[in-house]
């Protein structure tokens, strides 16, 4: 499965990655590469738990246009 993710660095330089389609699915790492590996693992675990609890695996995500 493929998922969209967001990638950011916090004020301490830690890479933070989130999967918006899976509520609460966030991971981090000291390097971008480490954070990417960690989010793959987090996504797998989140999907497993959601399936065990009978929850939908993902939620709907989308885009909206806002004047800036």
Tab-separated table of N, CA and C in Angstrom:
chain	number	residue	atom	x	y	z
A	1	UNK	N	0.839	-1.170	0.000
A	1	UNK	CA	0.000	0.000	0.000
A	1	UNK	C	0.891	1.243	0.000
A	2	UNK	N	0.406	2.290	-0.611
A	2	UNK	CA	1.124	3.564	-0.619
A	2	UNK	C	0.325	4.590	0.168
A	3	UNK	N	1.033	5.415	0.940
A	3	UNK	CA	0.400	6.438	1.758
A	3	UNK	C	1.102	7.771	1.565
A	4	UNK	N	0.338	8.845	1.604
A	4	UNK	CA	0.927	10.181	1.654
A	4	UNK	C	1.435	10.410	3.066
A	5	UNK	N	2.541	11.124	3.168
A	5	UNK	CA	3.094	11.475	4.466
A	5	UNK	C	3.454	12.954	4.467
A	6	UNK	N	3.594	13.518	5.661
A	6	UNK	CA	4.139	14.860	5.799
A	6	UNK	C	5.496	14.717	6.478
A	7	UNK	N	6.447	15.544	6.067
A	7	UNK	CA	7.807	15.486	6.602
A	7	UNK	C	8.178	16.882	7.094
A	8	UNK	N	8.655	16.955	8.323
A	8	UNK	CA	9.008	18.239	8.911
A	8	UNK	C	10.177	18.034	9.866
A	9	UNK	N	10.843	19.123	10.209
A	9	UNK	CA	11.877	19.083	11.244
A	9	UNK	C	11.435	19.989	12.374
A	10	UNK	N	11.593	19.513	13.605
A	10	UNK	CA	11.205	20.350	14.742
A	10	UNK	C	12.341	21.293	15.117
A	11	UNK	N	12.111	22.082	16.150
A	11	UNK	CA	13.084	23.095	16.543
A	11	UNK	C	14.419	22.503	17.018
A	12	UNK	N	14.424	21.215	17.368
A	12	UNK	CA	15.658	20.552	17.795
A	12	UNK	C	16.352	19.809	16.650
A	13	UNK	N	15.790	19.908	15.444
A	13	UNK	CA	16.380	19.248	14.284
A	13	UNK	C	15.941	17.809	14.085
A	14	UNK	N	14.994	17.341	14.887
A	14	UNK	CA	14.483	15.976	14.759
A	14	UNK	C	13.491	15.929	13.601
A	15	UNK	N	13.593	14.908	12.777
A	15	UNK	CA	12.677	14.721	11.654
A	15	UNK	C	11.388	14.096	12.174
A	16	UNK	N	10.260	14.706	11.838
A	16	UNK	CA	8.944	14.239	12.285
A	16	UNK	C	8.116	13.930	11.043
A	17	UNK	N	7.599	12.726	10.989
A	17	UNK	CA	6.812	12.298	9.824
A	17	UNK	C	5.456	11.795	10.301
A	18	UNK	N	4.417	12.207	9.580
A	18	UNK	CA	3.052	11.837	9.929
A	18	UNK	C	2.355	11.259	8.709
A	19	UNK	N	1.451	10.312	8.964
A	19	UNK	CA	0.612	9.745	7.910
A	19	UNK	C	-0.816	10.234	8.161
A	20	UNK	N	-1.238	11.291	7.444
A	20	UNK	CA	-2.554	11.892	7.719
A	20	UNK	C	-3.743	10.943	7.541
A	21	UNK	N	-3.598	9.915	6.744
A	21	UNK	CA	-4.717	9.002	6.500
A	21	UNK	C	-4.960	8.036	7.656
A	22	UNK	N	-4.006	7.993	8.611
A	22	UNK	CA	-4.146	7.099	9.755
A	22	UNK	C	-4.048	7.957	11.020
A	23	UNK	N	-5.162	8.201	11.699
A	23	UNK	CA	-5.149	9.068	12.874
A	23	UNK	C	-4.108	8.629	13.909
A	24	UNK	N	-3.290	9.582	14.351
A	24	UNK	CA	-2.301	9.313	15.382
A	24	UNK	C	-1.038	8.636	14.909
A	25	UNK	N	-0.903	8.417	13.620
A	25	UNK	CA	0.271	7.714	13.100
A	25	UNK	C	1.384	8.716	12.808
A	26	UNK	N	2.291	8.845	13.783
A	26	UNK	CA	3.384	9.802	13.714
A	26	UNK	C	4.648	9.096	14.178
A	27	UNK	N	5.771	9.434	13.564
A	27	UNK	CA	7.049	8.901	14.009
A	27	UNK	C	8.115	9.957	13.815
A	28	UNK	N	9.316	9.654	14.270
A	28	UNK	CA	10.400	10.614	14.151
A	28	UNK	C	11.732	9.889	14.077
A	29	UNK	N	12.783	10.646	13.808
A	29	UNK	CA	14.121	10.088	13.766
A	29	UNK	C	15.155	11.190	13.758
A	30	UNK	N	16.368	10.844	14.136
A	30	UNK	CA	17.464	11.807	14.155
A	30	UNK	C	17.862	12.223	12.746
A	31	UNK	N	17.680	11.308	11.784
A	31	UNK	CA	17.955	11.615	10.379
A	31	UNK	C	16.679	11.392	9.579
A	32	UNK	N	16.634	11.969	8.395
A	32	UNK	CA	15.470	11.778	7.518
A	32	UNK	C	15.293	10.297	7.195
A	33	UNK	N	16.388	9.624	6.904
A	33	UNK	CA	16.336	8.199	6.550
A	33	UNK	C	15.793	7.360	7.709
A	34	UNK	N	16.261	7.657	8.918
A	34	UNK	CA	15.786	6.934	10.091
A	34	UNK	C	14.292	7.188	10.305
A	35	UNK	N	13.880	8.434	10.143
A	35	UNK	CA	12.465	8.771	10.305
A	35	UNK	C	11.601	8.050	9.266
A	36	UNK	N	12.101	7.951	8.038
A	36	UNK	CA	11.351	7.237	6.983
A	36	UNK	C	11.172	5.764	7.334
A	37	UNK	N	12.220	5.134	7.833
A	37	UNK	CA	12.105	3.727	8.233
A	37	UNK	C	11.143	3.591	9.409
A	38	UNK	N	11.219	4.534	10.345
A	38	UNK	CA	10.348	4.478	11.521
A	38	UNK	C	8.878	4.647	11.151
A	39	UNK	N	8.563	5.527	10.194
A	39	UNK	CA	7.155	5.722	9.831
A	39	UNK	C	6.615	4.495	9.097
A	40	UNK	N	7.457	3.818	8.330
A	40	UNK	CA	7.009	2.573	7.678
A	40	UNK	C	6.573	1.566	8.736
A	41	UNK	N	7.380	1.440	9.778
A	41	UNK	CA	7.059	0.519	10.861
A	41	UNK	C	5.795	0.980	11.596
A	42	UNK	N	5.702	2.276	11.872
A	42	UNK	CA	4.529	2.817	12.564
A	42	UNK	C	3.255	2.590	11.762
A	43	UNK	N	3.317	2.803	10.443
A	43	UNK	CA	2.138	2.580	9.594
A	43	UNK	C	1.698	1.123	9.684
A	44	UNK	N	2.635	0.199	9.593
A	44	UNK	CA	2.297	-1.228	9.684
A	44	UNK	C	1.618	-1.553	11.005
A	45	UNK	N	2.181	-1.034	12.095
A	45	UNK	CA	1.595	-1.301	13.412
A	45	UNK	C	0.224	-0.661	13.566
A	46	UNK	N	0.075	0.560	13.088
A	46	UNK	CA	-1.228	1.236	13.175
A	46	UNK	C	-2.296	0.486	12.389
A	47	UNK	N	-1.947	0.025	11.199
A	47	UNK	CA	-2.909	-0.740	10.393
A	47	UNK	C	-3.307	-2.029	11.102
A	48	UNK	N	-2.329	-2.678	11.715
A	48	UNK	CA	-2.594	-3.923	12.438
A	48	UNK	C	-3.558	-3.684	13.597
A	49	UNK	N	-3.311	-2.666	14.386
A	49	UNK	CA	-4.163	-2.358	15.534
A	49	UNK	C	-5.556	-1.952	15.078
A	50	UNK	N	-5.646	-1.121	14.056
A	50	UNK	CA	-6.960	-0.699	13.572
A	50	UNK	C	-7.764	-1.899	13.073
A	51	UNK	N	-7.101	-2.829	12.382
A	51	UNK	CA	-7.786	-4.029	11.900
A	51	UNK	C	-8.273	-4.880	13.076
A	52	UNK	N	-7.431	-5.049	14.098
A	52	UNK	CA	-7.809	-5.835	15.275
A	52	UNK	C	-9.022	-5.244	15.987
A	53	UNK	N	-9.118	-3.912	15.997
A	53	UNK	CA	-10.222	-3.240	16.681
A	53	UNK	C	-11.447	-3.068	15.787
A	54	UNK	N	-11.352	-3.514	14.544
A	54	UNK	CA	-12.480	-3.400	13.633
A	54	UNK	C	-12.709	-1.990	13.122
A	55	UNK	N	-11.690	-1.148	13.210
A	55	UNK	CA	-11.789	0.227	12.720
A	55	UNK	C	-11.437	0.275	11.235
A	56	UNK	N	-11.926	1.273	10.522
A	56	UNK	CA	-11.482	1.435	9.133
A	56	UNK	C	-9.966	1.635	9.145
A	57	UNK	N	-9.288	1.085	8.167
A	57	UNK	CA	-7.827	1.188	8.147
A	57	UNK	C	-7.353	2.621	7.982
A	58	UNK	N	-8.095	3.396	7.201
A	58	UNK	CA	-7.705	4.784	6.963
A	58	UNK	C	-8.928	5.678	7.052
A	59	UNK	N	-8.672	6.971	7.108
A	59	UNK	CA	-9.759	7.942	7.032
A	59	UNK	C	-9.594	8.731	5.741
A	60	UNK	N	-10.650	9.392	5.341
A	60	UNK	CA	-10.609	10.184	4.110
A	60	UNK	C	-9.736	11.427	4.303
A	61	UNK	N	-8.887	11.667	3.346
A	61	UNK	CA	-8.096	12.899	3.325
A	61	UNK	C	-8.358	13.599	1.998
A	62	UNK	N	-8.067	14.860	1.936
A	62	UNK	CA	-8.295	15.605	0.706
A	62	UNK	C	-7.556	16.924	0.736
A	63	UNK	N	-7.858	17.745	-0.228
A	63	UNK	CA	-7.257	19.059	-0.335
A	63	UNK	C	-8.359	20.094	-0.431
A	64	UNK	N	-8.028	21.286	0.016
A	64	UNK	CA	-8.961	22.389	-0.096
A	64	UNK	C	-8.148	23.627	-0.470
A	65	UNK	N	-8.739	24.484	-1.258
A	65	UNK	CA	-8.045	25.695	-1.687
A	65	UNK	C	-8.438	26.861	-0.776
A	66	UNK	N	-7.432	27.582	-0.309
A	66	UNK	CA	-7.647	28.725	0.567
A	66	UNK	C	-6.815	29.877	0.042
A	67	UNK	N	-7.407	31.062	-0.042
A	67	UNK	CA	-6.652	32.239	-0.480
A	67	UNK	C	-5.614	32.593	0.575
A	68	UNK	N	-4.407	32.829	0.135
A	68	UNK	CA	-3.336	33.163	1.088
A	68	UNK	C	-2.930	34.605	0.960
